[in-house]
mmCIF file of C-alpha atoms in Angstrom:
data_model
loop_
_atom_site.group_PDB
_atom_site.id
_atom_site.type_symbol
_atom_site.label_atom_id
_atom_site.label_comp_id
_atom_site.label_asym_id
_atom_site.label_seq_id
_atom_site.Cartn_x
_atom_site.Cartn_y
_atom_site.Cartn_z
ATOM 1 C CA UNK X 25 0.000 0.000 0.000
ATOM 2 C CA UNK X 26 2.795 2.453 0.897
ATOM 3 C CA UNK X 27 4.709 1.786 -2.345
ATOM 4 C CA UNK X 28 1.545 2.370 -4.383
ATOM 5 C CA UNK X 29 0.883 5.660 -2.637
ATOM 6 C CA UNK X 30 4.397 6.962 -2.978
ATOM 7 C CA UNK X 31 4.436 6.108 -6.679
ATOM 8 C CA UNK X 32 1.116 7.795 -7.423
ATOM 9 C CA UNK X 33 1.207 10.967 -5.304
ATOM 10 C CA UNK X 34 2.449 14.052 -7.096
ATOM 11 C CA UNK X 35 5.712 15.556 -5.898
ATOM 12 C CA UNK X 36 3.948 18.748 -4.882
ATOM 13 C CA UNK X 37 1.598 17.032 -2.446
ATOM 14 C CA UNK X 38 2.966 18.219 0.852
ATOM 15 C CA UNK X 39 1.279 17.682 4.180
ATOM 16 C CA UNK X 40 0.255 20.785 6.044
ATOM 17 C CA UNK X 41 -0.411 20.283 9.729
ATOM 18 C CA UNK X 42 -3.404 22.083 11.066
ATOM 19 C CA UNK X 43 -2.452 24.050 14.144
ATOM 20 C CA UNK X 44 -2.123 27.813 14.505
ATOM 21 C CA UNK X 45 0.998 29.609 15.610
ATOM 22 C CA UNK X 46 1.738 29.278 19.308
ATOM 23 C CA UNK X 47 0.089 32.064 21.304
ATOM 24 C CA UNK X 48 1.671 31.448 24.711
ATOM 25 C CA UNK X 49 2.990 28.849 27.091
ATOM 26 C CA UNK X 50 2.577 29.094 30.857
ATOM 27 C CA UNK X 51 3.282 26.612 33.632
ATOM 28 C CA UNK X 52 0.923 25.280 36.308
ATOM 29 C CA UNK X 53 -2.499 26.470 35.113
ATOM 30 C CA UNK X 54 -3.900 27.808 31.841
ATOM 31 C CA UNK X 55 -4.515 31.522 31.436
ATOM 32 C CA UNK X 56 -7.937 32.680 32.577
ATOM 33 C CA UNK X 57 -9.093 34.079 29.233
ATOM 34 C CA UNK X 58 -9.027 30.847 27.211
ATOM 35 C CA UNK X 59 -12.216 29.026 26.237
ATOM 36 C CA UNK X 60 -12.760 25.869 28.271
ATOM 37 C CA UNK X 61 -14.710 22.629 27.769
ATOM 38 C CA UNK X 62 -17.422 24.161 29.964
ATOM 39 C CA UNK X 63 -17.642 27.515 28.158
ATOM 40 C CA UNK X 64 -17.729 25.909 24.713
ATOM 41 C CA UNK X 65 -20.248 23.273 25.801
ATOM 42 C CA UNK X 66 -22.470 26.108 26.999
ATOM 43 C CA UNK X 67 -22.137 27.967 23.692
ATOM 44 C CA UNK X 68 -22.892 24.837 21.661
ATOM 45 C CA UNK X 69 -25.859 23.781 23.776
ATOM 46 C CA UNK X 70 -24.294 20.597 25.115
ATOM 47 C CA UNK X 71 -24.876 21.573 28.747
ATOM 48 C CA UNK X 72 -27.574 23.664 30.465
ATOM 49 C CA UNK X 73 -27.557 27.265 29.292
ATOM 50 C CA UNK X 74 -25.815 29.907 31.356
ATOM 51 C CA UNK X 75 -26.567 33.461 30.114
ATOM 52 C CA UNK X 76 -23.523 34.748 28.244
ATOM 53 C CA UNK X 77 -21.597 31.497 28.808
ATOM 54 C CA UNK X 78 -18.829 33.423 30.637
ATOM 55 C CA UNK X 79 -15.499 31.646 30.719
ATOM 56 C CA UNK X 80 -14.792 32.280 34.386
ATOM 57 C CA UNK X 81 -18.091 31.088 35.874
ATOM 58 C CA UNK X 82 -19.478 28.493 33.457
ATOM 59 C CA UNK X 83 -18.620 25.126 34.996
ATOM 60 C CA UNK X 84 -20.884 22.365 33.640
ATOM 61 C CA UNK X 85 -19.023 19.992 31.322
ATOM 62 C CA UNK X 86 -20.317 17.253 29.002
ATOM 63 C CA UNK X 87 -21.093 13.915 30.607
ATOM 64 C CA UNK X 88 -21.574 11.868 27.438
ATOM 65 C CA UNK X 89 -19.451 9.536 25.399
ATOM 66 C CA UNK X 90 -19.221 5.804 24.820
ATOM 67 C CA UNK X 91 -17.446 3.400 22.502
ATOM 68 C CA UNK X 92 -14.176 4.429 20.865
ATOM 69 C CA UNK X 93 -12.723 7.530 19.211
ATOM 70 C CA UNK X 94 -9.479 6.841 17.319
ATOM 71 C CA UNK X 95 -7.206 9.834 16.659
ATOM 72 C CA UNK X 96 -4.596 9.572 13.900
ATOM 73 C CA UNK X 97 -1.105 10.944 14.615
ATOM 74 C CA UNK X 98 2.142 11.226 12.658
ATOM 75 C CA UNK X 99 4.440 10.444 15.559
ATOM 76 C CA UNK X 100 4.728 9.515 19.222
ATOM 77 C CA UNK X 101 3.579 11.406 22.288
ATOM 78 C CA UNK X 102 4.956 9.253 25.145
ATOM 79 C CA UNK X 103 3.191 11.304 27.833
ATOM 80 C CA UNK X 104 -0.254 11.455 26.237
ATOM 81 C CA UNK X 105 -2.140 9.736 29.054
ATOM 82 C CA UNK X 106 -0.434 11.756 31.794
ATOM 83 C CA UNK X 107 -1.127 14.971 29.881
ATOM 84 C CA UNK X 108 -4.757 13.939 29.425
ATOM 85 C CA UNK X 109 -5.057 13.297 33.154
ATOM 86 C CA UNK X 110 -3.774 16.798 33.969
ATOM 87 C CA UNK X 111 -6.168 18.289 31.401
ATOM 88 C CA UNK X 112 -9.101 16.280 32.792
ATOM 89 C CA UNK X 113 -8.396 17.270 36.383
ATOM 90 C CA UNK X 114 -8.009 20.929 35.421
ATOM 91 C CA UNK X 115 -11.406 21.049 33.721
ATOM 92 C CA UNK X 116 -13.307 18.564 35.940
ATOM 93 C CA UNK X 117 -13.645 15.914 33.237
ATOM 94 C CA UNK X 118 -13.873 12.162 33.673
ATOM 95 C CA UNK X 119 -10.363 10.728 34.089
ATOM 96 C CA UNK X 120 -9.374 7.835 31.801
ATOM 97 C CA UNK X 121 -7.025 5.034 32.791
ATOM 98 C CA UNK X 122 -4.862 2.888 30.536
ATOM 99 C CA UNK X 123 -6.820 0.228 28.648
ATOM 100 C CA UNK X 124 -4.269 -2.393 29.708
ATOM 101 C CA UNK X 125 -6.142 -4.490 32.263
ATOM 102 C CA UNK X 126 -8.796 -1.808 32.775
ATOM 103 C CA UNK X 127 -12.393 -1.676 31.565
ATOM 104 C CA UNK X 128 -13.648 1.032 29.223
ATOM 105 C CA UNK X 129 -13.648 3.940 29.021
ATOM 106 C CA UNK X 130 -9.869 3.982 28.767
ATOM 107 C CA UNK X 131 -6.871 5.223 26.756
ATOM 108 C CA UNK X 132 -4.463 3.232 24.592
ATOM 109 C CA UNK X 133 -1.648 3.945 22.130
ATOM 110 C CA UNK X 134 -1.139 1.762 19.045
ATOM 111 C CA UNK X 135 1.710 1.671 16.538
ATOM 112 C CA UNK X 136 0.202 1.925 13.064
ATOM 113 C CA UNK X 137 2.601 -0.341 11.154
ATOM 114 C CA UNK X 138 1.958 -3.382 13.334
ATOM 115 C CA UNK X 139 -1.443 -2.285 14.656
ATOM 116 C CA UNK X 140 -0.479 -3.512 18.092
ATOM 117 C CA UNK X 141 -0.077 -1.740 21.420
ATOM 118 C CA UNK X 142 3.092 0.327 21.055
ATOM 119 C CA UNK X 143 4.474 3.622 19.841
ATOM 120 C CA UNK X 144 6.027 5.162 16.762
ATOM 121 C CA UNK X 145 9.781 5.795 16.800
ATOM 122 C CA UNK X 146 9.112 9.263 15.382
ATOM 123 C CA UNK X 147 8.861 11.897 18.098
ATOM 124 C CA UNK X 148 6.574 14.358 16.372
ATOM 125 C CA UNK X 149 7.704 17.323 18.486
ATOM 126 C CA UNK X 150 4.502 19.244 17.765
ATOM 127 C CA UNK X 151 1.207 19.835 19.482
ATOM 128 C CA UNK X 152 -1.148 17.698 17.392
ATOM 129 C CA UNK X 153 -1.481 14.624 19.666
ATOM 130 C CA UNK X 154 -2.314 16.796 22.661
ATOM 131 C CA UNK X 155 -5.027 18.698 20.777
ATOM 132 C CA UNK X 156 -6.621 15.553 19.380
ATOM 133 C CA UNK X 157 -6.614 13.475 22.551
ATOM 134 C CA UNK X 158 -7.557 16.207 25.009
ATOM 135 C CA UNK X 159 -10.319 17.872 22.999
ATOM 136 C CA UNK X 160 -11.957 14.699 21.731
ATOM 137 C CA UNK X 161 -12.105 13.749 25.416
ATOM 138 C CA UNK X 162 -13.455 17.182 26.370
ATOM 139 C CA UNK X 163 -16.576 16.661 24.269
ATOM 140 C CA UNK X 164 -16.994 12.920 24.985
ATOM 141 C CA UNK X 165 -15.366 12.258 28.377
ATOM 142 C CA UNK X 166 -16.793 8.744 28.704
ATOM 143 C CA UNK X 167 -15.535 7.479 25.328
ATOM 144 C CA UNK X 168 -12.351 5.431 25.047
ATOM 145 C CA UNK X 169 -9.537 7.134 23.143
ATOM 146 C CA UNK X 170 -7.203 5.161 20.870
ATOM 147 C CA UNK X 171 -4.175 7.154 19.696
ATOM 148 C CA UNK X 172 -2.770 5.516 16.554
ATOM 149 C CA UNK X 173 0.761 6.619 15.761
ATOM 150 C CA UNK X 174 2.239 6.520 12.270
ATOM 151 C CA UNK X 175 5.901 6.931 11.298
ATOM 152 C CA UNK X 176 5.389 10.370 9.740
ATOM 153 C CA UNK X 177 2.818 12.994 8.783
ATOM 154 C CA UNK X 178 2.939 11.887 5.150
ATOM 155 C CA UNK X 179 -0.309 10.757 3.562
ATOM 156 C CA UNK X 180 0.883 7.194 3.023
ATOM 157 C CA UNK X 181 1.798 6.736 6.691
ATOM 158 C CA UNK X 182 -1.405 8.393 7.892
ATOM 159 C CA UNK X 183 -3.459 6.067 5.720
ATOM 160 C CA UNK X 184 -1.595 3.154 7.301
ATOM 161 C CA UNK X 185 -2.842 4.490 10.636
ATOM 162 C CA UNK X 186 -6.384 4.739 9.260
ATOM 163 C CA UNK X 187 -6.160 1.112 8.127
ATOM 164 C CA UNK X 188 -5.056 0.169 11.647
ATOM 165 C CA UNK X 189 -8.055 2.059 13.055
ATOM 166 C CA UNK X 190 -10.296 0.150 10.655
ATOM 167 C CA UNK X 191 -8.870 -3.116 11.957
ATOM 168 C CA UNK X 192 -9.222 -2.143 15.623
ATOM 169 C CA UNK X 193 -12.791 -0.866 15.197
ATOM 170 C CA UNK X 194 -14.013 -3.613 12.857
ATOM 171 C CA UNK X 195 -15.919 -5.405 15.598
ATOM 172 C CA UNK X 196 -17.019 -2.571 17.872
ATOM 173 C CA UNK X 197 -17.355 0.326 15.429
ATOM 174 C CA UNK X 198 -16.337 3.843 16.355
ATOM 175 C CA UNK X 199 -15.158 7.207 15.085
ATOM 176 C CA UNK X 200 -11.855 8.090 13.395
ATOM 177 C CA UNK X 201 -10.554 11.678 13.603
ATOM 178 C CA UNK X 202 -7.909 12.868 11.112
ATOM 179 C CA UNK X 203 -6.401 16.313 11.755
ATOM 180 C CA UNK X 204 -4.327 16.687 8.615
ATOM 181 C CA UNK X 205 -4.950 17.781 5.049
ATOM 182 C CA UNK X 206 -3.286 17.701 1.626
ATOM 183 C CA UNK X 207 -3.706 19.393 -1.714
ATOM 184 C CA UNK X 208 -6.220 17.481 -3.800
ATOM 185 C CA UNK X 209 -4.893 15.170 -6.513
ATOM 186 C CA UNK X 210 -6.478 13.206 -9.331
ATOM 187 C CA UNK X 211 -5.831 9.777 -7.783
ATOM 188 C CA UNK X 212 -7.552 10.602 -4.498
ATOM 189 C CA UNK X 213 -10.777 8.859 -5.523
ATOM 190 C CA UNK X 214 -8.809 5.585 -5.570
ATOM 191 C CA UNK X 215 -7.989 6.046 -1.884
ATOM 192 C CA UNK X 216 -11.546 6.683 -0.742
ATOM 193 C CA UNK X 217 -12.020 2.983 0.028
ATOM 194 C CA UNK X 218 -9.977 3.577 3.205
ATOM 195 C CA UNK X 219 -12.972 5.507 4.562
ATOM 196 C CA UNK X 220 -15.779 3.112 3.647
ATOM 197 C CA UNK X 221 -15.649 0.498 6.388
ATOM 198 C CA UNK X 222 -18.918 -0.504 8.075
ATOM 199 C CA UNK X 223 -19.650 0.745 11.606
ATOM 200 C CA UNK X 224 -16.969 3.453 11.356
ATOM 201 C CA UNK X 225 -17.498 7.214 10.943
ATOM 202 C CA UNK X 226 -14.565 9.309 9.662
ATOM 203 C CA UNK X 227 -13.889 13.011 10.201
ATOM 204 C CA UNK X 228 -11.218 15.159 8.582
ATOM 205 C CA UNK X 229 -9.976 18.723 9.010
ATOM 206 C CA UNK X 230 -11.074 20.923 6.112
ATOM 207 C CA UNK X 231 -7.715 22.724 6.350
ATOM 208 C CA UNK X 232 -6.258 25.992 7.650
ATOM 209 C CA UNK X 233 -5.134 27.505 4.344
ATOM 210 C CA UNK X 234 -8.152 29.247 2.780
ATOM 211 C CA UNK X 235 -9.826 27.903 -0.351
ATOM 212 C CA UNK X 236 -9.809 25.455 -2.109
ATOM 213 C CA UNK X 237 -10.936 22.087 -0.719
ATOM 214 C CA UNK X 238 -8.351 19.644 0.615
ATOM 215 C CA UNK X 239 -8.076 15.867 0.985
ATOM 216 C CA UNK X 240 -9.121 13.648 2.754
ATOM 217 C CA UNK X 241 -11.922 15.902 3.987
ATOM 218 C CA UNK X 242 -13.024 16.276 0.365
ATOM 219 C CA UNK X 243 -13.833 12.563 0.239
ATOM 220 C CA UNK X 244 -17.611 11.991 0.287
ATOM 221 C CA UNK X 245 -16.929 9.303 2.919
ATOM 222 C CA UNK X 246 -15.376 11.774 5.382
ATOM 223 C CA UNK X 247 -17.164 14.454 7.411
ATOM 224 C CA UNK X 248 -15.317 17.695 6.655
ATOM 225 C CA UNK X 249 -14.863 20.010 9.657
ATOM 226 C CA UNK X 250 -14.194 23.735 9.429
ATOM 227 C CA UNK X 251 -13.505 26.298 12.158
ATOM 228 C CA UNK X 252 -14.845 29.448 13.792
ATOM 229 C CA UNK X 253 -13.860 32.248 16.154
ATOM 230 C CA UNK X 254 -15.833 33.069 19.292
ATOM 231 C CA UNK X 255 -16.753 36.762 19.637
ATOM 232 C CA UNK X 256 -17.368 38.087 23.156
ATOM 233 C CA UNK X 257 -18.253 41.552 24.446
ATOM 234 C CA UNK X 258 -16.116 43.605 26.828
ATOM 235 C CA UNK X 259 -17.804 41.933 29.799
ATOM 236 C CA UNK X 260 -16.869 38.485 28.501
ATOM 237 C CA UNK X 261 -20.331 37.465 27.340
ATOM 238 C CA UNK X 262 -20.714 35.355 24.216
ATOM 239 C CA UNK X 263 -22.062 37.307 21.230
ATOM 240 C CA UNK X 264 -21.620 35.250 18.078
ATOM 241 C CA UNK X 265 -19.132 33.391 15.894
ATOM 242 C CA UNK X 266 -17.317 34.143 12.672
ATOM 243 C CA UNK X 267 -15.366 31.993 10.267
ATOM 244 C CA UNK X 268 -11.984 31.303 11.836
ATOM 245 C CA UNK X 269 -9.123 33.649 11.011
ATOM 246 C CA UNK X 270 -5.449 32.849 11.612
ATOM 247 C CA UNK X 271 -4.062 36.188 10.449
ATOM 248 C CA UNK X 272 -0.674 37.039 11.931
ATOM 249 C CA UNK X 273 0.673 35.201 14.963
ATOM 250 C CA UNK X 274 -2.676 34.381 16.502
ATOM 251 C CA UNK X 275 -6.340 33.990 15.764
ATOM 252 C CA UNK X 276 -8.001 37.329 14.973
ATOM 253 C CA UNK X 277 -11.805 37.506 15.049
ATOM 254 C CA UNK X 278 -13.207 37.953 11.579
ATOM 255 C CA UNK X 279 -16.084 40.151 12.750
ATOM 256 C CA UNK X 280 -15.724 42.963 10.209
ATOM 257 C CA UNK X 281 -15.769 42.625 6.457
ATOM 258 C CA UNK X 282 -13.709 42.311 4.368
ATOM 259 C CA UNK X 283 -11.808 39.600 6.213
ATOM 260 C CA UNK X 284 -9.931 36.628 4.772
ATOM 261 C CA UNK X 285 -10.105 33.550 6.979
ATOM 262 C CA UNK X 286 -7.790 30.615 7.457
ATOM 263 C CA UNK X 287 -10.443 27.955 6.913
ATOM 264 C CA UNK X 288 -10.027 25.819 3.792
ATOM 265 C CA UNK X 289 -13.068 24.816 1.796
ATOM 266 C CA UNK X 290 -14.713 24.836 -1.589
ATOM 267 C CA UNK X 291 -15.909 22.467 -4.287
ATOM 268 C CA UNK X 292 -13.688 19.439 -4.764
ATOM 269 C CA UNK X 293 -11.705 19.254 -7.978
ATOM 270 C CA UNK X 294 -12.151 15.483 -8.284
ATOM 271 C CA UNK X 295 -14.919 14.185 -6.014
ATOM 272 C CA UNK X 296 -18.466 14.403 -7.442
ATOM 273 C CA UNK X 297 -21.345 15.744 -5.377
ATOM 274 C CA UNK X 298 -22.650 13.003 -3.053
ATOM 275 C CA UNK X 299 -26.367 12.407 -2.638
ATOM 276 C CA UNK X 300 -26.433 13.866 0.883
ATOM 277 C CA UNK X 301 -25.539 17.303 -0.568
ATOM 278 C CA UNK X 302 -28.487 17.417 -2.934
ATOM 279 C CA UNK X 303 -30.126 20.019 -0.698
ATOM 280 C CA UNK X 304 -27.182 22.410 -1.273
ATOM 281 C CA UNK X 305 -26.553 21.602 -4.943
ATOM 282 C CA UNK X 306 -27.241 25.200 -5.977
ATOM 283 C CA UNK X 307 -24.092 26.120 -4.035
ATOM 284 C CA UNK X 308 -21.812 23.119 -4.523
ATOM 285 C CA UNK X 309 -22.798 22.401 -8.122
ATOM 286 C CA UNK X 310 -21.727 19.015 -9.438
ATOM 287 C CA UNK X 311 -18.847 18.558 -6.976
ATOM 288 C CA UNK X 312 -18.480 17.535 -3.340
ATOM 289 C CA UNK X 313 -18.440 20.692 -1.203
ATOM 290 C CA UNK X 314 -16.403 21.252 1.981
ATOM 291 C CA UNK X 315 -16.643 21.778 4.891
ATOM 292 C CA UNK X 316 -19.812 20.149 6.211
ATOM 293 C CA UNK X 317 -19.854 21.538 9.766
ATOM 294 C CA UNK X 318 -17.651 23.637 12.031
ATOM 295 C CA UNK X 319 -16.496 24.114 15.617
ATOM 296 C CA UNK X 320 -14.324 26.714 17.300
ATOM 297 C CA UNK X 321 -10.728 26.722 16.012
ATOM 298 C CA UNK X 322 -9.245 29.405 18.263
ATOM 299 C CA UNK X 323 -8.202 30.149 21.845
ATOM 300 C CA UNK X 324 -8.106 26.860 23.718
ATOM 301 C CA UNK X 325 -5.468 25.310 25.923
ATOM 302 C CA UNK X 326 -3.754 21.922 26.045
ATOM 303 C CA UNK X 327 -1.297 20.507 28.563
ATOM 304 C CA UNK X 328 2.148 19.396 27.357
ATOM 305 C CA UNK X 329 4.891 17.687 29.332
ATOM 306 C CA UNK X 330 8.193 19.551 29.133
ATOM 307 C CA UNK X 331 9.763 22.685 30.564
ATOM 308 C CA UNK X 332 9.384 25.162 27.730
ATOM 309 C CA UNK X 333 7.672 25.614 24.392
ATOM 310 C CA UNK X 334 8.658 27.725 21.387
ATOM 311 C CA UNK X 335 6.703 26.136 18.551
ATOM 312 C CA UNK X 336 4.122 23.659 19.715
ATOM 313 C CA UNK X 337 4.730 21.373 22.668
ATOM 314 C CA UNK X 338 8.222 21.014 24.138
ATOM 315 C CA UNK X 339 10.315 17.895 23.908
ATOM 316 C CA UNK X 340 8.881 15.147 26.142
ATOM 317 C CA UNK X 341 9.943 15.184 29.766
ATOM 318 C CA UNK X 342 10.674 12.270 32.062
ATOM 319 C CA UNK X 343 9.439 14.408 34.979
ATOM 320 C CA UNK X 344 5.871 14.659 33.785
ATOM 321 C CA UNK X 345 3.545 16.173 34.954
ATOM 322 C CA UNK X 346 5.706 18.204 37.354
ATOM 323 C CA UNK X 347 7.621 19.428 34.329
ATOM 324 C CA UNK X 348 4.831 20.703 32.069
ATOM 325 C CA UNK X 349 3.291 23.753 30.418
ATOM 326 C CA UNK X 350 -0.105 24.885 29.183
ATOM 327 C CA UNK X 351 -0.042 25.866 25.512
ATOM 328 C CA UNK X 352 -2.678 27.790 23.611
ATOM 329 C CA UNK X 353 -3.381 26.622 20.086
ATOM 330 C CA UNK X 354 -6.162 25.915 17.605
ATOM 331 C CA UNK X 355 -7.059 25.373 13.985
ATOM 332 C CA UNK X 356 -9.366 22.922 12.300
ATOM 333 C CA UNK X 357 -7.275 20.207 13.941
ATOM 334 C CA UNK X 358 -8.965 21.299 17.162
ATOM 335 C CA UNK X 359 -12.415 21.465 15.592
ATOM 336 C CA UNK X 360 -12.196 17.948 14.127
ATOM 337 C CA UNK X 361 -11.678 15.860 17.291
ATOM 338 C CA UNK X 362 -14.165 18.090 19.126
ATOM 339 C CA UNK X 363 -16.885 17.390 16.530
ATOM 340 C CA UNK X 364 -15.900 13.700 16.705
ATOM 341 C CA UNK X 365 -16.656 13.841 20.417
ATOM 342 C CA UNK X 366 -20.015 15.538 19.840
ATOM 343 C CA UNK X 367 -21.062 12.969 17.232
ATOM 344 C CA UNK X 368 -19.938 10.192 19.562
ATOM 345 C CA UNK X 369 -22.103 11.581 22.364
ATOM 346 C CA UNK X 370 -25.100 12.285 20.110
ATOM 347 C CA UNK X 371 -25.782 8.570 19.439
ATOM 348 C CA UNK X 372 -27.383 9.242 16.065
ATOM 349 C CA UNK X 373 -27.505 5.561 15.135
ATOM 350 C CA UNK X 374 -25.495 6.132 11.953
ATOM 351 C CA UNK X 375 -23.003 3.379 11.141
ATOM 352 C CA UNK X 376 -21.092 5.084 8.308
ATOM 353 C CA UNK X 377 -19.994 8.604 7.449
ATOM 354 C CA UNK X 378 -22.501 8.724 4.589
ATOM 355 C CA UNK X 379 -25.339 7.830 6.974
ATOM 356 C CA UNK X 380 -24.170 10.458 9.472
ATOM 357 C CA UNK X 381 -23.911 13.080 6.738
ATOM 358 C CA UNK X 382 -27.408 12.245 5.515
ATOM 359 C CA UNK X 383 -28.689 12.822 9.068
ATOM 360 C CA UNK X 384 -26.799 16.111 9.258
ATOM 361 C CA UNK X 385 -28.031 17.466 5.910
ATOM 362 C CA UNK X 386 -31.584 16.126 6.237
ATOM 363 C CA UNK X 387 -31.795 17.656 9.694
ATOM 364 C CA UNK X 388 -30.658 20.988 8.292
ATOM 365 C CA UNK X 389 -33.624 20.970 5.905
ATOM 366 C CA UNK X 390 -36.193 20.289 8.614
ATOM 367 C CA UNK X 391 -34.690 21.843 11.742
ATOM 368 C CA UNK X 392 -31.909 24.158 10.597
ATOM 369 C CA UNK X 393 -32.219 26.893 13.232
ATOM 370 C CA UNK X 394 -32.916 24.326 15.933
ATOM 371 C CA UNK X 395 -29.821 22.226 15.189
ATOM 372 C CA UNK X 396 -27.334 24.757 13.775
ATOM 373 C CA UNK X 397 -26.075 28.285 14.328
ATOM 374 C CA UNK X 398 -25.449 29.945 10.983
ATOM 375 C CA UNK X 399 -22.106 31.699 10.456
ATOM 376 C CA UNK X 400 -22.411 34.655 8.081
ATOM 377 C CA UNK X 401 -19.126 36.561 8.568
ATOM 378 C CA UNK X 402 -15.848 35.558 6.974
ATOM 379 C CA UNK X 403 -14.300 34.875 3.595
ATOM 380 C CA UNK X 404 -11.773 32.207 2.639
ATOM 381 C CA UNK X 405 -12.002 33.038 -1.055
ATOM 382 C CA UNK X 406 -15.682 32.125 -0.775
ATOM 383 C CA UNK X 407 -17.899 34.308 1.441
ATOM 384 C CA UNK X 408 -19.790 33.046 4.450
ATOM 385 C CA UNK X 409 -23.467 33.062 3.536
ATOM 386 C CA UNK X 410 -26.855 32.436 5.088
ATOM 387 C CA UNK X 411 -27.243 28.659 5.206
ATOM 388 C CA UNK X 412 -24.581 26.396 3.707
ATOM 389 C CA UNK X 413 -21.304 27.903 2.454
ATOM 390 C CA UNK X 414 -17.698 26.935 1.669
ATOM 391 C CA UNK X 415 -16.279 28.591 4.806
ATOM 392 C CA UNK X 416 -18.144 26.913 7.695
ATOM 393 C CA UNK X 417 -20.494 24.471 5.946
ATOM 394 C CA UNK X 418 -23.883 24.301 7.619
ATOM 395 C CA UNK X 419 -22.546 26.155 10.657
ATOM 396 C CA UNK X 420 -21.825 25.133 14.245
ATOM 397 C CA UNK X 421 -23.797 22.749 16.479
ATOM 398 C CA UNK X 422 -26.672 23.825 18.644
ATOM 399 C CA UNK X 423 -27.042 20.801 20.914
ATOM 400 C CA UNK X 424 -26.856 17.148 19.911
ATOM 401 C CA UNK X 425 -29.853 17.170 17.557
ATOM 402 C CA UNK X 426 -29.256 16.189 13.933
ATOM 403 C CA UNK X 427 -25.838 14.662 14.582
#
């Protein structure tokens, strides 16, 4: 499989990891102004409403989750479970134990090449594993998390990790979250079979690089996830959301037009429009449109073991968690595992991505303003519009309905 991929991918197909520039790193506790699992759950209607959903005083966190969420990584994070424990304790989330000898829900690391318990020899040295593990857990704290580690962030190796996830979830089913994207290429349709296994739902980051669409989120068998910014007033009360912007060194709210966002999206160059997008065919035309849905992509914190951070998480520490920092980051690689957690907790009954997407789009026809908050500010080359658009898809969740 690897040899086939390397021989068919164009030389210009380079992976682009989906995290923003580092905003800060601080030891002990996260800064007080960052969105939390509780504040975002309030905004998205996953917990009882608190007027304004203020960060400092909103405390209810999700209590859902079951089964398995598999997150795909391009290297090893040896302290992932310890980091997750610190994160969970900080935000009053259910604490997972190792799956070895423990009942679910639990956490386990698998090495993609052998698809057995173990780790990749590649120390990724970035922040992706922490985002994926901690924020999938934040939205579904009673789901098991499988972290599947590939030898690199190249598409071939990541697909090896997806194939391992397919093997691990073949009996139980589950959700696979992929926080990476690539330029589209003509042979991509031949790889779509990786995302068509029964009982498994796949999600992919739409990308952080403006239009056009990117793969694998452009596959009709993958739920494409875009990103937003939270806009609050001077008193810290939630106002609305805009398409996510990653202008400069941090995320800048795209609340005034014109504004060019960081979210990738658009009509696919090679994937035809799937049947579930019939209701938005006037926008997507004859091609598969991305993204499908969105979640916040800015201003959240993750815990990393290590003494300092300059670009992502620091090098792993053997004195974890005493030696650790809180790092602020985002991007559609945050939005993707978070939406995976919401879908996991929603218990829609879907057993494939296509079934889940049919529920999402059919629900938008019948209950749009009940299930979704429309995002109408932002431009990634395509403007945010009323209803479906190529910046944030159908919008952001409003509760678990229609998912």
